[in-house]
PDB file of C-alpha atoms in Angstrom:
ATOM      1  CA  UNK I   1     -10.458 -20.172  19.963  1.00  0.00           C
ATOM      2  CA  UNK I   2      -9.168 -23.049  17.817  1.00  0.00           C
ATOM      3  CA  UNK I   3      -6.897 -22.303  14.860  1.00  0.00           C
ATOM      4  CA  UNK I   4      -6.915 -24.521  11.768  1.00  0.00           C
ATOM      5  CA  UNK I   5      -3.632 -24.406   9.854  1.00  0.00           C
ATOM      6  CA  UNK I   6      -3.416 -25.811   6.322  1.00  0.00           C
ATOM      7  CA  UNK I   7      -0.038 -27.556   6.134  1.00  0.00           C
ATOM      8  CA  UNK I   8      -0.502 -30.216   3.458  1.00  0.00           C
ATOM      9  CA  UNK I   9       0.144 -28.535   0.110  1.00  0.00           C
ATOM     10  CA  UNK I  10       3.000 -29.392  -2.237  1.00  0.00           C
ATOM     11  CA  UNK I  11       4.376 -25.830  -2.302  1.00  0.00           C
ATOM     12  CA  UNK I  12       5.446 -26.197  -5.929  1.00  0.00           C
ATOM     13  CA  UNK I  13       6.341 -22.513  -6.376  1.00  0.00           C
ATOM     14  CA  UNK I  14       9.048 -22.744  -3.737  1.00  0.00           C
ATOM     15  CA  UNK I  15      10.194 -26.328  -4.267  1.00  0.00           C
ATOM     16  CA  UNK I  16      13.597 -25.002  -5.375  1.00  0.00           C
ATOM     17  CA  UNK I  17      14.265 -24.155  -1.705  1.00  0.00           C
ATOM     18  CA  UNK I  18      13.816 -27.724  -0.534  1.00  0.00           C
ATOM     19  CA  UNK I  19      12.054 -30.847  -1.750  1.00  0.00           C
ATOM     20  CA  UNK I  20      12.679 -32.740   1.477  1.00  0.00           C
ATOM     21  CA  UNK I  21      10.302 -30.757   3.704  1.00  0.00           C
ATOM     22  CA  UNK I  22       6.777 -29.353   3.297  1.00  0.00           C
ATOM     23  CA  UNK I  23       6.416 -25.626   2.717  1.00  0.00           C
ATOM     24  CA  UNK I  24       5.285 -24.711   6.283  1.00  0.00           C
ATOM     25  CA  UNK I  25       8.458 -26.326   7.629  1.00  0.00           C
ATOM     26  CA  UNK I  26      10.824 -24.171   5.553  1.00  0.00           C
ATOM     27  CA  UNK I  27      12.891 -22.264   8.127  1.00  0.00           C
ATOM     28  CA  UNK I  28      12.790 -18.517   8.604  1.00  0.00           C
ATOM     29  CA  UNK I  29      15.836 -17.937  10.740  1.00  0.00           C
ATOM     30  CA  UNK I  30      16.208 -20.989  12.967  1.00  0.00           C
ATOM     31  CA  UNK I  31      12.513 -21.919  13.133  1.00  0.00           C
ATOM     32  CA  UNK I  32       9.954 -23.062  10.524  1.00  0.00           C
ATOM     33  CA  UNK I  33       7.533 -20.430   9.235  1.00  0.00           C
ATOM     34  CA  UNK I  34       4.804 -22.609  10.783  1.00  0.00           C
ATOM     35  CA  UNK I  35       6.335 -22.024  14.236  1.00  0.00           C
ATOM     36  CA  UNK I  36       6.429 -18.260  13.648  1.00  0.00           C
ATOM     37  CA  UNK I  37       2.750 -18.306  12.655  1.00  0.00           C
ATOM     38  CA  UNK I  38       1.714 -20.381  15.667  1.00  0.00           C
ATOM     39  CA  UNK I  39       3.654 -18.035  17.929  1.00  0.00           C
ATOM     40  CA  UNK I  40       1.790 -15.106  16.333  1.00  0.00           C
ATOM     41  CA  UNK I  41      -1.577 -16.656  17.216  1.00  0.00           C
ATOM     42  CA  UNK I  42      -0.460 -17.621  20.708  1.00  0.00           C
ATOM     43  CA  UNK I  43       0.415 -13.990  21.442  1.00  0.00           C
ATOM     44  CA  UNK I  44      -3.312 -13.273  21.163  1.00  0.00           C
ATOM     45  CA  UNK I  45      -4.162 -16.200  23.442  1.00  0.00           C
ATOM     46  CA  UNK I  46      -5.077 -18.745  20.755  1.00  0.00           C
ATOM     47  CA  UNK I  47      -3.016 -21.844  21.529  1.00  0.00           C
ATOM     48  CA  UNK I  48      -5.271 -24.716  20.410  1.00  0.00           C
ATOM     49  CA  UNK I  49      -4.212 -25.749  16.908  1.00  0.00           C
ATOM     50  CA  UNK I  50      -5.529 -28.185  14.310  1.00  0.00           C
ATOM     51  CA  UNK I  51      -2.870 -28.935  11.683  1.00  0.00           C
ATOM     52  CA  UNK I  52      -4.195 -30.236   8.361  1.00  0.00           C
ATOM     53  CA  UNK I  53      -1.296 -32.373   7.151  1.00  0.00           C
ATOM     54  CA  UNK I  54      -0.641 -33.914   3.753  1.00  0.00           C
ATOM     55  CA  UNK I  55       2.623 -33.716   1.821  1.00  0.00           C
ATOM     56  CA  UNK I  56       5.492 -34.995   4.012  1.00  0.00           C
ATOM     57  CA  UNK I  57       3.188 -35.128   7.052  1.00  0.00           C
ATOM     58  CA  UNK I  58       5.809 -37.092   8.972  1.00  0.00           C
ATOM     59  CA  UNK I  59       8.205 -34.117   8.893  1.00  0.00           C
ATOM     60  CA  UNK I  60       5.693 -31.906  10.705  1.00  0.00           C
ATOM     61  CA  UNK I  61       4.861 -34.643  13.209  1.00  0.00           C
ATOM     62  CA  UNK I  62       8.513 -35.344  13.958  1.00  0.00           C
ATOM     63  CA  UNK I  63       9.209 -31.657  14.569  1.00  0.00           C
ATOM     64  CA  UNK I  64       6.573 -31.370  17.300  1.00  0.00           C
ATOM     65  CA  UNK I  65       7.043 -34.875  18.730  1.00  0.00           C
ATOM     66  CA  UNK I  66      10.782 -34.254  19.149  1.00  0.00           C
ATOM     67  CA  UNK I  67      10.615 -30.532  19.850  1.00  0.00           C
ATOM     68  CA  UNK I  68      13.413 -29.342  22.135  1.00  0.00           C
ATOM     69  CA  UNK I  69      13.014 -25.641  22.977  1.00  0.00           C
ATOM     70  CA  UNK I  70      16.602 -25.420  24.208  1.00  0.00           C
ATOM     71  CA  UNK I  71      17.714 -25.970  20.623  1.00  0.00           C
ATOM     72  CA  UNK I  72      16.250 -22.603  19.640  1.00  0.00           C
ATOM     73  CA  UNK I  73      16.577 -20.512  22.812  1.00  0.00           C
ATOM     74  CA  UNK I  74      19.382 -19.349  25.070  1.00  0.00           C
ATOM     75  CA  UNK I  75      19.710 -21.734  27.963  1.00  0.00           C
ATOM     76  CA  UNK I  76      21.716 -22.697  31.050  1.00  0.00           C
ATOM     77  CA  UNK I  77      22.718 -26.370  31.321  1.00  0.00           C
ATOM     78  CA  UNK I  78      23.748 -28.176  34.484  1.00  0.00           C
ATOM     79  CA  UNK I  79      24.269 -31.795  35.449  1.00  0.00           C
ATOM     80  CA  UNK I  80      25.672 -32.539  32.005  1.00  0.00           C
ATOM     81  CA  UNK I  81      22.295 -31.876  30.396  1.00  0.00           C
ATOM     82  CA  UNK I  82      20.056 -33.291  33.123  1.00  0.00           C
ATOM     83  CA  UNK I  83      18.833 -29.808  33.992  1.00  0.00           C
ATOM     84  CA  UNK I  84      18.085 -27.158  31.384  1.00  0.00           C
ATOM     85  CA  UNK I  85      16.914 -23.624  32.188  1.00  0.00           C
ATOM     86  CA  UNK I  86      15.416 -21.814  29.193  1.00  0.00           C
ATOM     87  CA  UNK I  87      16.282 -18.134  28.866  1.00  0.00           C
ATOM     88  CA  UNK I  88      14.321 -15.742  26.670  1.00  0.00           C
ATOM     89  CA  UNK I  89      11.468 -17.437  24.844  1.00  0.00           C
ATOM     90  CA  UNK I  90       9.203 -19.323  27.274  1.00  0.00           C
ATOM     91  CA  UNK I  91       8.186 -22.849  26.439  1.00  0.00           C
ATOM     92  CA  UNK I  92       5.001 -22.880  24.397  1.00  0.00           C
ATOM     93  CA  UNK I  93       1.959 -24.440  26.047  1.00  0.00           C
ATOM     94  CA  UNK I  94       0.319 -25.299  22.753  1.00  0.00           C
ATOM     95  CA  UNK I  95      -2.219 -28.060  22.149  1.00  0.00           C
ATOM     96  CA  UNK I  96      -1.692 -29.454  18.646  1.00  0.00           C
ATOM     97  CA  UNK I  97      -3.968 -31.892  16.809  1.00  0.00           C
ATOM     98  CA  UNK I  98      -2.092 -33.226  13.772  1.00  0.00           C
ATOM     99  CA  UNK I  99      -4.539 -34.658  11.246  1.00  0.00           C
ATOM    100  CA  UNK I 100      -3.448 -36.264   7.979  1.00  0.00           C
ATOM    101  CA  UNK I 101      -5.937 -34.903   5.418  1.00  0.00           C
ATOM    102  CA  UNK I 102      -4.269 -36.452   2.369  1.00  0.00           C
ATOM    103  CA  UNK I 103      -1.835 -35.191  -0.235  1.00  0.00           C
ATOM    104  CA  UNK I 104      -4.053 -34.442  -3.238  1.00  0.00           C
ATOM    105  CA  UNK I 105      -6.570 -32.267  -1.415  1.00  0.00           C
ATOM    106  CA  UNK I 106      -7.459 -28.609  -1.862  1.00  0.00           C
ATOM    107  CA  UNK I 107      -7.960 -26.195   1.042  1.00  0.00           C
ATOM    108  CA  UNK I 108     -11.709 -26.705   1.139  1.00  0.00           C
ATOM    109  CA  UNK I 109     -11.331 -30.474   1.329  1.00  0.00           C
ATOM    110  CA  UNK I 110      -8.806 -30.152   4.140  1.00  0.00           C
ATOM    111  CA  UNK I 111     -11.127 -27.907   6.141  1.00  0.00           C
ATOM    112  CA  UNK I 112     -14.030 -30.300   5.526  1.00  0.00           C
ATOM    113  CA  UNK I 113     -11.860 -33.188   6.771  1.00  0.00           C
ATOM    114  CA  UNK I 114     -11.327 -31.589  10.198  1.00  0.00           C
ATOM    115  CA  UNK I 115     -14.837 -30.227  10.743  1.00  0.00           C
ATOM    116  CA  UNK I 116     -15.353 -32.590  13.694  1.00  0.00           C
ATOM    117  CA  UNK I 117     -12.350 -31.006  15.437  1.00  0.00           C
ATOM    118  CA  UNK I 118     -14.049 -27.581  15.460  1.00  0.00           C
ATOM    119  CA  UNK I 119     -17.563 -28.886  16.098  1.00  0.00           C
ATOM    120  CA  UNK I 120     -19.247 -26.889  18.834  1.00  0.00           C
ATOM    121  CA  UNK I 121     -16.973 -23.866  18.320  1.00  0.00           C
ATOM    122  CA  UNK I 122     -18.879 -20.625  17.850  1.00  0.00           C
ATOM    123  CA  UNK I 123     -15.963 -19.285  15.817  1.00  0.00           C
ATOM    124  CA  UNK I 124     -12.566 -20.561  14.775  1.00  0.00           C
ATOM    125  CA  UNK I 125      -9.490 -19.203  13.007  1.00  0.00           C
ATOM    126  CA  UNK I 126      -7.778 -20.583   9.912  1.00  0.00           C
ATOM    127  CA  UNK I 127      -4.657 -19.815   7.902  1.00  0.00           C
ATOM    128  CA  UNK I 128      -2.808 -20.898   4.750  1.00  0.00           C
ATOM    129  CA  UNK I 129       0.378 -21.259   6.863  1.00  0.00           C
ATOM    130  CA  UNK I 130       2.641 -19.659   4.289  1.00  0.00           C
ATOM    131  CA  UNK I 131       2.618 -15.985   5.237  1.00  0.00           C
ATOM    132  CA  UNK I 132       3.099 -13.613   8.180  1.00  0.00           C
ATOM    133  CA  UNK I 133       1.469 -10.353   9.207  1.00  0.00           C
ATOM    134  CA  UNK I 134       1.285  -7.817  12.017  1.00  0.00           C
ATOM    135  CA  UNK I 135      -2.500  -7.456  11.813  1.00  0.00           C
ATOM    136  CA  UNK I 136      -4.119  -6.873  15.189  1.00  0.00           C
ATOM    137  CA  UNK I 137      -6.045 -10.119  15.516  1.00  0.00           C
ATOM    138  CA  UNK I 138      -8.128  -8.782  18.399  1.00  0.00           C
ATOM    139  CA  UNK I 139      -9.442  -5.999  16.151  1.00  0.00           C
ATOM    140  CA  UNK I 140     -10.142  -8.406  13.316  1.00  0.00           C
ATOM    141  CA  UNK I 141     -12.108 -10.749  15.596  1.00  0.00           C
ATOM    142  CA  UNK I 142     -14.105  -7.889  17.129  1.00  0.00           C
ATOM    143  CA  UNK I 143     -15.018  -6.526  13.685  1.00  0.00           C
ATOM    144  CA  UNK I 144     -16.080  -9.986  12.560  1.00  0.00           C
ATOM    145  CA  UNK I 145     -18.088 -10.637  15.722  1.00  0.00           C
ATOM    146  CA  UNK I 146     -19.930  -7.338  15.306  1.00  0.00           C
ATOM    147  CA  UNK I 147     -20.705  -8.100  11.652  1.00  0.00           C
ATOM    148  CA  UNK I 148     -22.580 -11.311  12.549  1.00  0.00           C
ATOM    149  CA  UNK I 149     -21.442 -12.764   9.228  1.00  0.00           C
ATOM    150  CA  UNK I 150     -20.300 -16.339   8.654  1.00  0.00           C
ATOM    151  CA  UNK I 151     -16.811 -15.784   7.240  1.00  0.00           C
ATOM    152  CA  UNK I 152     -14.072 -13.170   7.187  1.00  0.00           C
ATOM    153  CA  UNK I 153     -10.725 -12.946   5.418  1.00  0.00           C
ATOM    154  CA  UNK I 154      -7.807 -10.558   5.632  1.00  0.00           C
ATOM    155  CA  UNK I 155      -7.624  -8.219   2.614  1.00  0.00           C
ATOM    156  CA  UNK I 156      -4.109  -6.924   1.941  1.00  0.00           C
ATOM    157  CA  UNK I 157      -2.158  -5.088  -0.719  1.00  0.00           C
ATOM    158  CA  UNK I 158      -0.203  -7.358  -3.104  1.00  0.00           C
ATOM    159  CA  UNK I 159       3.442  -7.794  -2.159  1.00  0.00           C
ATOM    160  CA  UNK I 160       4.487  -8.028  -5.801  1.00  0.00           C
ATOM    161  CA  UNK I 161       5.042  -5.119  -8.174  1.00  0.00           C
ATOM    162  CA  UNK I 162       3.915  -4.954 -11.790  1.00  0.00           C
ATOM    163  CA  UNK I 163       2.717  -2.503 -14.418  1.00  0.00           C
ATOM    164  CA  UNK I 164      -1.022  -2.421 -15.063  1.00  0.00           C
ATOM    165  CA  UNK I 165      -2.115  -1.630 -18.601  1.00  0.00           C
ATOM    166  CA  UNK I 166      -5.366   0.168 -19.477  1.00  0.00           C
ATOM    167  CA  UNK I 167      -6.016  -0.357 -23.179  1.00  0.00           C
ATOM    168  CA  UNK I 168      -8.768  -0.436 -25.769  1.00  0.00           C
ATOM    169  CA  UNK I 169      -9.801  -3.477 -27.854  1.00  0.00           C
ATOM    170  CA  UNK I 170      -7.828  -1.994 -30.756  1.00  0.00           C
ATOM    171  CA  UNK I 171      -4.626  -2.201 -28.720  1.00  0.00           C
ATOM    172  CA  UNK I 172      -4.360   1.537 -28.112  1.00  0.00           C
ATOM    173  CA  UNK I 173      -2.851   2.120 -24.678  1.00  0.00           C
ATOM    174  CA  UNK I 174      -4.650   4.646 -22.501  1.00  0.00           C
ATOM    175  CA  UNK I 175      -2.512   4.381 -19.407  1.00  0.00           C
ATOM    176  CA  UNK I 176       0.243   2.398 -17.709  1.00  0.00           C
ATOM    177  CA  UNK I 177       0.621   2.594 -13.963  1.00  0.00           C
ATOM    178  CA  UNK I 178       2.364   0.730 -11.171  1.00  0.00           C
ATOM    179  CA  UNK I 179       0.302  -1.776  -9.240  1.00  0.00           C
ATOM    180  CA  UNK I 180       0.984   0.174  -6.044  1.00  0.00           C
ATOM    181  CA  UNK I 181      -1.032   3.063  -7.464  1.00  0.00           C
ATOM    182  CA  UNK I 182      -4.094   0.919  -8.111  1.00  0.00           C
ATOM    183  CA  UNK I 183      -6.757   0.075  -5.566  1.00  0.00           C
ATOM    184  CA  UNK I 184      -5.841  -3.609  -5.565  1.00  0.00           C
ATOM    185  CA  UNK I 185      -6.649  -5.931  -2.673  1.00  0.00           C
ATOM    186  CA  UNK I 186      -6.008  -9.658  -2.420  1.00  0.00           C
ATOM    187  CA  UNK I 187      -6.855 -12.476  -0.037  1.00  0.00           C
ATOM    188  CA  UNK I 188      -4.124 -12.571   2.627  1.00  0.00           C
ATOM    189  CA  UNK I 189      -4.881 -16.103   3.837  1.00  0.00           C
ATOM    190  CA  UNK I 190      -5.949 -15.193   7.407  1.00  0.00           C
ATOM    191  CA  UNK I 191      -9.534 -16.341   8.057  1.00  0.00           C
ATOM    192  CA  UNK I 192     -12.192 -16.351  10.771  1.00  0.00           C
ATOM    193  CA  UNK I 193     -15.212 -18.636  10.428  1.00  0.00           C
ATOM    194  CA  UNK I 194     -18.378 -19.373  12.290  1.00  0.00           C
ATOM    195  CA  UNK I 195     -19.283 -23.043  12.338  1.00  0.00           C
ATOM    196  CA  UNK I 196     -22.016 -22.317   9.783  1.00  0.00           C
ATOM    197  CA  UNK I 197     -19.260 -22.160   7.144  1.00  0.00           C
ATOM    198  CA  UNK I 198     -19.825 -25.883   6.573  1.00  0.00           C
ATOM    199  CA  UNK I 199     -23.422 -25.172   5.510  1.00  0.00           C
ATOM    200  CA  UNK I 200     -21.970 -23.282   2.534  1.00  0.00           C
ATOM    201  CA  UNK I 201     -19.571 -26.053   1.527  1.00  0.00           C
ATOM    202  CA  UNK I 202     -19.968 -29.220  -0.493  1.00  0.00           C
ATOM    203  CA  UNK I 203     -17.498 -32.133  -0.590  1.00  0.00           C
ATOM    204  CA  UNK I 204     -14.730 -31.380  -3.074  1.00  0.00           C
ATOM    205  CA  UNK I 205     -15.191 -27.585  -3.061  1.00  0.00           C
ATOM    206  CA  UNK I 206     -12.165 -25.300  -3.135  1.00  0.00           C
ATOM    207  CA  UNK I 207     -12.698 -22.926  -0.204  1.00  0.00           C
ATOM    208  CA  UNK I 208     -12.472 -19.499  -1.855  1.00  0.00           C
ATOM    209  CA  UNK I 209     -14.313 -20.425  -5.040  1.00  0.00           C
ATOM    210  CA  UNK I 210     -17.788 -21.979  -4.750  1.00  0.00           C
ATOM    211  CA  UNK I 211     -18.272 -21.631  -0.941  1.00  0.00           C
ATOM    212  CA  UNK I 212     -17.156 -18.004  -0.884  1.00  0.00           C
ATOM    213  CA  UNK I 213     -19.433 -17.206  -3.824  1.00  0.00           C
ATOM    214  CA  UNK I 214     -22.343 -18.714  -1.918  1.00  0.00           C
ATOM    215  CA  UNK I 215     -21.385 -16.568   1.070  1.00  0.00           C
ATOM    216  CA  UNK I 216     -21.236 -13.482  -1.147  1.00  0.00           C
ATOM    217  CA  UNK I 217     -24.664 -14.251  -2.610  1.00  0.00           C
ATOM    218  CA  UNK I 218     -26.040 -14.539   0.945  1.00  0.00           C
ATOM    219  CA  UNK I 219     -24.150 -11.419   2.137  1.00  0.00           C
ATOM    220  CA  UNK I 220     -22.288 -13.512   4.704  1.00  0.00           C
ATOM    221  CA  UNK I 221     -18.660 -12.724   3.764  1.00  0.00           C
ATOM    222  CA  UNK I 222     -16.630  -9.761   4.959  1.00  0.00           C
ATOM    223  CA  UNK I 223     -13.122  -8.519   4.276  1.00  0.00           C
ATOM    224  CA  UNK I 224     -10.927  -6.933   6.927  1.00  0.00           C
ATOM    225  CA  UNK I 225      -8.625  -4.394   5.307  1.00  0.00           C
ATOM    226  CA  UNK I 226      -5.033  -4.285   6.511  1.00  0.00           C
ATOM    227  CA  UNK I 227      -2.501  -1.725   5.281  1.00  0.00           C
ATOM    228  CA  UNK I 228       0.304  -2.889   7.577  1.00  0.00           C
ATOM    229  CA  UNK I 229       2.891  -5.625   7.240  1.00  0.00           C
ATOM    230  CA  UNK I 230       1.949  -8.762   5.317  1.00  0.00           C
ATOM    231  CA  UNK I 231       4.305 -11.032   3.436  1.00  0.00           C
ATOM    232  CA  UNK I 232       3.657 -14.432   1.869  1.00  0.00           C
ATOM    233  CA  UNK I 233       6.399 -16.986   1.300  1.00  0.00           C
ATOM    234  CA  UNK I 234       5.631 -18.062  -2.247  1.00  0.00           C
ATOM    235  CA  UNK I 235       9.094 -17.714  -3.762  1.00  0.00           C
ATOM    236  CA  UNK I 236      12.753 -17.795  -2.799  1.00  0.00           C
ATOM    237  CA  UNK I 237      12.755 -13.979  -2.895  1.00  0.00           C
ATOM    238  CA  UNK I 238       9.899 -13.883  -0.364  1.00  0.00           C
ATOM    239  CA  UNK I 239      11.821 -16.217   1.920  1.00  0.00           C
ATOM    240  CA  UNK I 240      14.899 -13.982   1.689  1.00  0.00           C
ATOM    241  CA  UNK I 241      12.839 -10.918   2.645  1.00  0.00           C
ATOM    242  CA  UNK I 242      11.558 -12.694   5.763  1.00  0.00           C
ATOM    243  CA  UNK I 243      15.044 -14.016   6.540  1.00  0.00           C
ATOM    244  CA  UNK I 244      16.448 -10.477   6.409  1.00  0.00           C
ATOM    245  CA  UNK I 245      13.843  -9.291   8.913  1.00  0.00           C
ATOM    246  CA  UNK I 246      14.769 -12.097  11.311  1.00  0.00           C
ATOM    247  CA  UNK I 247      18.481 -11.396  10.890  1.00  0.00           C
ATOM    248  CA  UNK I 248      17.900  -7.724  11.732  1.00  0.00           C
ATOM    249  CA  UNK I 249      15.724  -8.603  14.721  1.00  0.00           C
ATOM    250  CA  UNK I 250      12.792  -6.641  13.280  1.00  0.00           C
ATOM    251  CA  UNK I 251       9.962  -9.163  13.081  1.00  0.00           C
ATOM    252  CA  UNK I 252       6.652  -7.261  12.756  1.00  0.00           C
ATOM    253  CA  UNK I 253       4.633 -10.409  13.493  1.00  0.00           C
ATOM    254  CA  UNK I 254       6.097 -10.658  17.000  1.00  0.00           C
ATOM    255  CA  UNK I 255       4.811  -8.460  19.796  1.00  0.00           C
ATOM    256  CA  UNK I 256       6.979  -9.776  22.641  1.00  0.00           C
ATOM    257  CA  UNK I 257       7.147  -7.161  25.346  1.00  0.00           C
ATOM    258  CA  UNK I 258       4.808  -4.838  23.458  1.00  0.00           C
ATOM    259  CA  UNK I 259       1.407  -3.721  24.662  1.00  0.00           C
ATOM    260  CA  UNK I 260      -1.367  -4.333  22.158  1.00  0.00           C
ATOM    261  CA  UNK I 261      -3.794  -1.463  21.728  1.00  0.00           C
ATOM    262  CA  UNK I 262      -7.438  -2.029  22.518  1.00  0.00           C
ATOM    263  CA  UNK I 263      -9.656  -2.827  19.526  1.00  0.00           C
ATOM    264  CA  UNK I 264     -10.827   0.285  17.746  1.00  0.00           C
ATOM    265  CA  UNK I 265     -14.219   0.933  16.152  1.00  0.00           C
ATOM    266  CA  UNK I 266     -15.027  -2.335  14.304  1.00  0.00           C
ATOM    267  CA  UNK I 267     -16.743  -0.428  11.498  1.00  0.00           C
ATOM    268  CA  UNK I 268     -13.549   1.463  10.705  1.00  0.00           C
ATOM    269  CA  UNK I 269     -11.867  -1.420   8.917  1.00  0.00           C
ATOM    270  CA  UNK I 270     -14.755  -3.651   7.895  1.00  0.00           C
ATOM    271  CA  UNK I 271     -14.986  -3.990   4.136  1.00  0.00           C
TER     272      UNK I 271
END
């Protein structure tokens, strides 16, 4: 199954980290968050990627064109570098289409620009490329397949904390509660689409606004609820949280050596 990754945004909320590289190339540990996300998908067998490039597209291209796995993995060198044996992480057998979709484009426009690269696919995956999760992708796909709907997104709890105020028009406060106590769900940026998604889009549309409303009106959109790990990288604080997990060796989005459970009842988590 092909995976479309949106990698062209300006990432203005985290520009204080670096203005020289696009947001998906900001490192988490010794690898870009984009690499971590692609590795996540490849663990479920999805290794055919379509990268929608834009801002600093050359940085992404140079990373993959000059990728040297021995730079990131333990290795044994002989013959003064002529022979390199990789230890630990195996070399990734990814297929990567890198498509420049322009700088001043929204997510919907980027997806529309690469529609020919997913033509003929019954279903394909997509992602904002700025967050990580431990969601069981097999379960999510099975639930979506059983729903027969056109689009699915991951619904998660917000990672931020705030106080929610219940008040009357007069200003009288009825209640203040923490956001964790409220039944709040947000779009986690992990998507599955059937190819019919393009029938609900018009040139220039932002993906989750007009097209998703058309899907809702046609009862063709589903949410997959996930209570487990999910973390975006919108701010420097978010990056530090992910960095700490890498430093401790506890990366929930990696299942190396673990056995994934079989998909459970699809109706259990469909929303």
